[in-house]
Coordinates of C-alpha atoms in Angstrom, one line a residue:
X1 CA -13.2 2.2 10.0
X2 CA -10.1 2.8 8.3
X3 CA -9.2 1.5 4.4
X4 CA -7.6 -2.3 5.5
X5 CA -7.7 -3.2 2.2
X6 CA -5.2 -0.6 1.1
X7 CA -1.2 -2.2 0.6
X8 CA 1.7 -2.4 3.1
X9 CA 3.8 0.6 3.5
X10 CA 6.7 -1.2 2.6
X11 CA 7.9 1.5 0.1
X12 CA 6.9 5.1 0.0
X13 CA 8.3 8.5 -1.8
X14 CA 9.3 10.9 1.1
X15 CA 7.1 14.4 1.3
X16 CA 9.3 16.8 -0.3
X17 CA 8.8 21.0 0.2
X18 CA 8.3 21.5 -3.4
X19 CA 8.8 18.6 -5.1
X20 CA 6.0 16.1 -4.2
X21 CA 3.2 18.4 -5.9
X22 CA 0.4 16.5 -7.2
X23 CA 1.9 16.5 -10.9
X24 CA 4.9 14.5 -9.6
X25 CA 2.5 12.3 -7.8
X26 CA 0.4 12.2 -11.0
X27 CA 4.1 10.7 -12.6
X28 CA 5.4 8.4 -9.8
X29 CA 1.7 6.5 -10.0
X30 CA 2.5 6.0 -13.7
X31 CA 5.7 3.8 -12.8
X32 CA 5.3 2.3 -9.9
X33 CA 1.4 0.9 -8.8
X34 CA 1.7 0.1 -5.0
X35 CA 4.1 2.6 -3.4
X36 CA 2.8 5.4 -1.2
X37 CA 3.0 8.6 -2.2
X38 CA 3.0 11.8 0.2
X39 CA 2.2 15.2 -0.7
X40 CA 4.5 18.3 0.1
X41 CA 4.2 19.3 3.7
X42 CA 1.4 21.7 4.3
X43 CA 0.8 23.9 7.2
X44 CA -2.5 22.9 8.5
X45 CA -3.7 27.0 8.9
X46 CA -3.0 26.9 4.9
X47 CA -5.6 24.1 4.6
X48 CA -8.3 26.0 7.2
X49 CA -8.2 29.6 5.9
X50 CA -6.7 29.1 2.5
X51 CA -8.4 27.8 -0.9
X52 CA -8.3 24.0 -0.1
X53 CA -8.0 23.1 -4.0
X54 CA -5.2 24.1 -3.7
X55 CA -3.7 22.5 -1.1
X56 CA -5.8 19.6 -1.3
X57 CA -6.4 18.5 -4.9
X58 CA -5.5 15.0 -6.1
X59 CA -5.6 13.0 -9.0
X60 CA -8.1 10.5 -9.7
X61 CA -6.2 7.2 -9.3
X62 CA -3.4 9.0 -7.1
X63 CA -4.3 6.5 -3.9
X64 CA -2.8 5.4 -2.1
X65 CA -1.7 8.4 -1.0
X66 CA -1.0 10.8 2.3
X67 CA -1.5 14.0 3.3
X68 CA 1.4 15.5 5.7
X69 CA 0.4 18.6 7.7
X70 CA 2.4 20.7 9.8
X71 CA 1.3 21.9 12.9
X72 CA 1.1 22.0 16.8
X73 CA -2.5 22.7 17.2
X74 CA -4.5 20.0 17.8
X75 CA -8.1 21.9 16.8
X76 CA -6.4 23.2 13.9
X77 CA -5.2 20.0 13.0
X78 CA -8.3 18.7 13.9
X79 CA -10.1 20.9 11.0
X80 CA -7.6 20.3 8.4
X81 CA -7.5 16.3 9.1
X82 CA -11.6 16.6 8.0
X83 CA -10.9 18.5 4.9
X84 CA -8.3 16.0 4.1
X85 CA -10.6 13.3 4.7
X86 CA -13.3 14.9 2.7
X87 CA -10.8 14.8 0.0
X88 CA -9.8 11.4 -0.1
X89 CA -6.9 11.1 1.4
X90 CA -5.5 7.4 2.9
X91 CA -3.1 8.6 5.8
X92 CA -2.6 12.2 7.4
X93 CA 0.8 12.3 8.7
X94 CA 1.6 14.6 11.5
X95 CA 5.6 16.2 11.2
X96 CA 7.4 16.2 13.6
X97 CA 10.4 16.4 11.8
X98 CA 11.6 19.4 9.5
X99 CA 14.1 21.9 11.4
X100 CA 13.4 25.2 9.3
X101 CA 13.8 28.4 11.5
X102 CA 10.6 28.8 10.0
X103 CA 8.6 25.8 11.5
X104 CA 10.5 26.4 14.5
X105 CA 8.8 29.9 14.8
X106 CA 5.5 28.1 14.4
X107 CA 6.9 25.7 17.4
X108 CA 6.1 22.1 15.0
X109 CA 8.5 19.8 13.1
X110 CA 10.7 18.8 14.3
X111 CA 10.8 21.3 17.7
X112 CA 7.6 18.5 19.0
X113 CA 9.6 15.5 19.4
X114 CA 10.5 17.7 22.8
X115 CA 6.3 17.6 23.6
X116 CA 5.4 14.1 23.5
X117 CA 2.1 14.8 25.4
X118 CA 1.3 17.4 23.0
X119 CA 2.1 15.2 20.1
X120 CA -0.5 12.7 21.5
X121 CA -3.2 15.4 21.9
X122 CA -2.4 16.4 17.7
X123 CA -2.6 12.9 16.7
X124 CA -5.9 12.2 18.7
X125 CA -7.2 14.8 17.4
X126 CA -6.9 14.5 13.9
X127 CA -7.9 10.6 14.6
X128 CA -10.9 12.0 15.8
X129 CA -11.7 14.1 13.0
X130 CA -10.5 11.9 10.3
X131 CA -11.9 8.2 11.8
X132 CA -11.7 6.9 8.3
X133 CA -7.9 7.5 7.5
X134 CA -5.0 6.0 9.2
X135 CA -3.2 9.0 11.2
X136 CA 0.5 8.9 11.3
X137 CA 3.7 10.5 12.6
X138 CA 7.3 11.2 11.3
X139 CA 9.6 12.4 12.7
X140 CA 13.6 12.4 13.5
X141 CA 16.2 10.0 15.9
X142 CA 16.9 13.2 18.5
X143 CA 17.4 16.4 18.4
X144 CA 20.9 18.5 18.1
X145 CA 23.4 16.5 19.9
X146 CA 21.5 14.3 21.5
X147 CA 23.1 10.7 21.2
X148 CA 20.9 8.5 23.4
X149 CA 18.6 6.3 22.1
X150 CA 16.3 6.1 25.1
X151 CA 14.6 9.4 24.7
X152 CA 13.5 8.1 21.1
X153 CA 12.1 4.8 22.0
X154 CA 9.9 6.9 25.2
X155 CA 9.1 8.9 22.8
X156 CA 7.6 6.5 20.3
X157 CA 6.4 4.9 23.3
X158 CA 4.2 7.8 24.8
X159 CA 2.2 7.8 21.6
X160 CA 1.5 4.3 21.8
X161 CA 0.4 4.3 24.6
X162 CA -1.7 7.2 24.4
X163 CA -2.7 7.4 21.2
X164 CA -4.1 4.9 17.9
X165 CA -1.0 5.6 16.3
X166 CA 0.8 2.7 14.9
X167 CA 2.8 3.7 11.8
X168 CA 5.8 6.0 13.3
X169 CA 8.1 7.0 10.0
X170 CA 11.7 7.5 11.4
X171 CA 14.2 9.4 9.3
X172 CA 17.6 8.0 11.0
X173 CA 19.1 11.3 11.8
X174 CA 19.2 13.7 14.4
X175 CA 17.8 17.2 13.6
X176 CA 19.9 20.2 14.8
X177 CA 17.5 22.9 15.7
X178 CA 20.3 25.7 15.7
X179 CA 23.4 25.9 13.5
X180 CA 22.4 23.4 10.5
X181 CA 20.8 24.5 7.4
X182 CA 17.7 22.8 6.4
X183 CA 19.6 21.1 3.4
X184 CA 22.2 20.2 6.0
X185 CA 20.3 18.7 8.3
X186 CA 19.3 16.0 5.5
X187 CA 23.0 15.0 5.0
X188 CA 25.4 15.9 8.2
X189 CA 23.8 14.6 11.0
X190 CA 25.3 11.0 11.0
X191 CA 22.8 8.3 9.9
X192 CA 21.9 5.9 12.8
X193 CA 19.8 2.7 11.0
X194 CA 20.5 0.4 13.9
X195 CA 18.4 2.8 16.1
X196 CA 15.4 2.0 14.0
X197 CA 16.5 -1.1 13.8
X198 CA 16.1 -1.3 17.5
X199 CA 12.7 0.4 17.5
X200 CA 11.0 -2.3 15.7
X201 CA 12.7 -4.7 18.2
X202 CA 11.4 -3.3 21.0
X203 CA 7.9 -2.5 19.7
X204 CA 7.3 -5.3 17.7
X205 CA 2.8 -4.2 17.3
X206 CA 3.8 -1.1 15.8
X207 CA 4.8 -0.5 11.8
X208 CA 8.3 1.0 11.8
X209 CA 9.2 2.7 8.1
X210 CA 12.7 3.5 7.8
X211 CA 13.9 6.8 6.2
X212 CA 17.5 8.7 5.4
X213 CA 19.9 8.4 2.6
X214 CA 18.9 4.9 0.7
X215 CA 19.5 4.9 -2.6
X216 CA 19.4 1.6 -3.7
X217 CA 16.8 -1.7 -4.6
X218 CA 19.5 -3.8 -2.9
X219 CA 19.5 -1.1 0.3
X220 CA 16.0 -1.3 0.2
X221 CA 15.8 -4.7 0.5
X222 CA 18.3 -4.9 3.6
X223 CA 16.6 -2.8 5.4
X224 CA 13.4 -4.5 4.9
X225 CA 15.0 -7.2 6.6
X226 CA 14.4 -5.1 9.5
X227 CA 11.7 -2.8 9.5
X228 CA 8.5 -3.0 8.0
X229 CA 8.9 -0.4 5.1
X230 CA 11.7 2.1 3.7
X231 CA 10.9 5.6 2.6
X232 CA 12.8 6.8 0.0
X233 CA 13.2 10.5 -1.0
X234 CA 15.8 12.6 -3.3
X235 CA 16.5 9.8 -5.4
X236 CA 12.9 9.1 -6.2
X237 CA 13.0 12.6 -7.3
X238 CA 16.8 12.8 -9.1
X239 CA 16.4 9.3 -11.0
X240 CA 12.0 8.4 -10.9
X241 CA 12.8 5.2 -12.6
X242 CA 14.2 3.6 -9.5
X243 CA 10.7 3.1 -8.5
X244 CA 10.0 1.3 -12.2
X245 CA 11.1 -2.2 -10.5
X246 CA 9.5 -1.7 -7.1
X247 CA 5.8 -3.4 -7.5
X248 CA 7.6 -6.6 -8.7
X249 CA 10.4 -6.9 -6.6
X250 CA 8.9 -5.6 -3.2
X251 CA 5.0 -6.3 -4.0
X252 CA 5.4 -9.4 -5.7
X253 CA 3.4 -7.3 -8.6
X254 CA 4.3 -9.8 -12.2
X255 CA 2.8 -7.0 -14.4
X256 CA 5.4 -6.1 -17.0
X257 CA 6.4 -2.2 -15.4
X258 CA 5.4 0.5 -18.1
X259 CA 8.0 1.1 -20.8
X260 CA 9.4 4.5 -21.3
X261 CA 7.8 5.4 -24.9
X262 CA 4.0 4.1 -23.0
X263 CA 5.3 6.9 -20.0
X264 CA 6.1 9.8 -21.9
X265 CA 2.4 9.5 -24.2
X266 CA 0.7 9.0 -20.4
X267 CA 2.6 12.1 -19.3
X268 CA 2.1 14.1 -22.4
X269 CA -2.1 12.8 -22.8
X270 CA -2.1 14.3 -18.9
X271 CA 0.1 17.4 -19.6
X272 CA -2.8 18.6 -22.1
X273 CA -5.4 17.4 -20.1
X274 CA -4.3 19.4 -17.2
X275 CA -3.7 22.2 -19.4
X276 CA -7.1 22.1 -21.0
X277 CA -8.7 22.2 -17.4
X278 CA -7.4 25.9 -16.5
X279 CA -6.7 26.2 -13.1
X280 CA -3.4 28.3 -14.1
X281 CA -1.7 25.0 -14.6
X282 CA 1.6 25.5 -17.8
X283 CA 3.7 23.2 -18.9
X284 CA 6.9 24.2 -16.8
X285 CA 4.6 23.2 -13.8
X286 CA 4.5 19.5 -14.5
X287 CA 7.8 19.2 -16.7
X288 CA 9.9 20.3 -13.9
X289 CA 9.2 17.0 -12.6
X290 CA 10.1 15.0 -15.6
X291 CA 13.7 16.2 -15.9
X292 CA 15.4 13.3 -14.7
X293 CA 13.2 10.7 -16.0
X294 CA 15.8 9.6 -18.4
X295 CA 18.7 9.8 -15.7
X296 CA 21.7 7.7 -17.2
X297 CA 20.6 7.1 -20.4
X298 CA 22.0 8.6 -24.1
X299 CA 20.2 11.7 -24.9
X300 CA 19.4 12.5 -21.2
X301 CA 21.2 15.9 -21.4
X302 CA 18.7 17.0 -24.5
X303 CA 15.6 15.7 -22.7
X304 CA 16.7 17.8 -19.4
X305 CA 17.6 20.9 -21.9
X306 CA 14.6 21.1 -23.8
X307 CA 12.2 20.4 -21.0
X308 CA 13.4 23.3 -19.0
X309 CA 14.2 25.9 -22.1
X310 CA 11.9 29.0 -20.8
X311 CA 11.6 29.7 -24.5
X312 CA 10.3 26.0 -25.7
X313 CA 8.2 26.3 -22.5
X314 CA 6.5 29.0 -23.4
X315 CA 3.7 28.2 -25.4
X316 CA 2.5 25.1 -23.2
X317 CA 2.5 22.6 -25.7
X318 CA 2.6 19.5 -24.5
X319 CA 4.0 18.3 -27.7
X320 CA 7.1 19.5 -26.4
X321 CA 7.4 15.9 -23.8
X322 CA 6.9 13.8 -26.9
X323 CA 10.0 15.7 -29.3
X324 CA 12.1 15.5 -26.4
X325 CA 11.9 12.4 -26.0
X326 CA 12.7 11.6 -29.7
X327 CA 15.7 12.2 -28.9
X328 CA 16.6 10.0 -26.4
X329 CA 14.5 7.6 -28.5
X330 CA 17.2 8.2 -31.5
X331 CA 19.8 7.8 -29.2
X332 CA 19.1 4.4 -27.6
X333 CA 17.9 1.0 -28.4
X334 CA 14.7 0.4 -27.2
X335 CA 14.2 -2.8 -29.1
X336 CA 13.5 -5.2 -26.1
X337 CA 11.5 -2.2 -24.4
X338 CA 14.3 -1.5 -22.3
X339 CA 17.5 1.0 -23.1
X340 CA 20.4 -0.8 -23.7
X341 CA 22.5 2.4 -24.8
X342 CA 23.9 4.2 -21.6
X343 CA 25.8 7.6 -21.4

């Protein structure tokens, strides 16, 4: 039976190729106690024949979190779903949505929403294989120039109807298979909300999570208004505080959210923890992540210069979180526990 006692979807951090690694996970948990966290997109062959630490580690404390594999096979996903399982995973989430040339070689992403059928077969499979995890799909509003909304809501339908599937993760854009970048594809196919809007309308049983461009607590909470849940993705990344207010004002969470000077000794006690445990872990592989933890405050600029200075790097001393942010700390009053100085 799957985890029922695990909390609504109604926020989440988007997977994000290189971004979403476990040490950024490992930070988002620290701030925010309720949101769901994805992992980076992983090709499930990666997770069959490759070391599945690797792909697969989590942090203790990391739930509730989901594994996102790419993939068309439905034995291979099938094989990679168990691992995941075996791992402790909450969700595994099929793609059906990145445009690379390169997942478009492996014919999955976003090239799938054209095999509906096939979909269904993926997603059974891994349900199969992974009974005790919720199995999930995202995906995109069309593909290239498609404008209608009907081939969206038959294919959200299919899957209903053939498959267990009940959370469908919609990022409210088309995805242009030829002529757009990968980074274009995220902002210049035009953002359609009202077509997820619609979706939830129509198929009222199934949990519709919005996703594309929000930035915003008070966009958030429009949306909600609408959908069940709202995935957010760059600027969970850009400025990780935005999360800092979300278990209160989306949970109905009263603890007090974590202060900045408890954040940076949690991130620094993890830093040499990690560190200490080998694994070829350095610093600049869990820094990277922490640059814009201090996004519009005074001393921002030092806290982003020293944490990625190759040379202060170097030695892996995690020391090097807590002087950087002294000086942010020098250049802010933190009296009330919150900044009141802004840049």
């Amino acid at each position: 039976m799957k985890n029922n006692t695990l909390p609504p979807r109604r926020l989440s951090v988007a997977p994000m190729l290189d971004w979403t690694d476990r040490h950024y996970r490992h930070m988002a948990r620290q701030i925010t106690r309720h949101t769901w966290l994805y992992t980076e997109m992983i090709n499930a062959g990666a997770v069959i024949y490759g070391d599945p630490d690797r792909f697969l580690l989590k942090n203790d404390g990391e739930n509730p979190v989901a594994l996102q594999l790419g993939g068309s096979e439905p034995q291979d996903l099938a094989k990679a779903a168990a691992k995941a399982a075996a791992y402790g995973y909450d969700e595994i989430n099929l793609n059906c949505g990145c445009p690379s040339p390169r997942v478009q070689k492996g014919a999955f992403g976003a090239c799938l929403m054209k095999e509906a059928d096939l979909v269904a077969d993926c997603l059974n499979a891994m349900q199969e294989a992974a009974p005790d995890c919720a199995v999930t799909v995202k995906h995109r509003i069309g593909l290239d120039c498609e404008t209608d909304y009907q081939p969206l809501a038959d294919f959200v339908g299919t899957l209903a109807e053939k498959t267990d599937c009940t959370t469908f993760i919609v990022h409210a854009r088309n995805a242009w298979l030829e002529g757009l970048s990968p980074k274009e594809n995220r902002d210049v196919p035009p953002l359609r909300y009202d077509y997820v809007y619609r979706l939830k309308r129509e198929f009222p049983a199934l949990e519709i999570i919005i996703n594309g461009g929000i930035k915003t607590n008070d966009e958030i909470a429009a949306h909600l208004q609408h959908v069940d849940g709202v995935m957010v993705g760059r600027e969970c990344y850009h400025n990780p505080m935005l999360m800092r207010d979300w278990d209160r004002l989306f949970y109905g969470d009263d603890h007090a959210p974590v202060s900045y000077a408890e954040l940076v000794g949690r991130l620094k006690d993890y830093a040499a923890a990690q560190l200490a445990a080998g694994r070829g872990t350095i610093l600049r592989h869990m820094a990277r992540h922490y640059l814009g933890l201090m996004h519009g405050l005074n001393g921002a600029r030092h806290w982003r210069r020293m944490l990625s200075d190759a040379e202060l790097l170097k030695p892996n001393d995690p020391d090097l979180i807590l002087r950087a942010w002294e000086q942010v700390e020098r250049a802010n009053d933190f009296s009330d526990g919150l900044p009141a100085g802004k840049d």
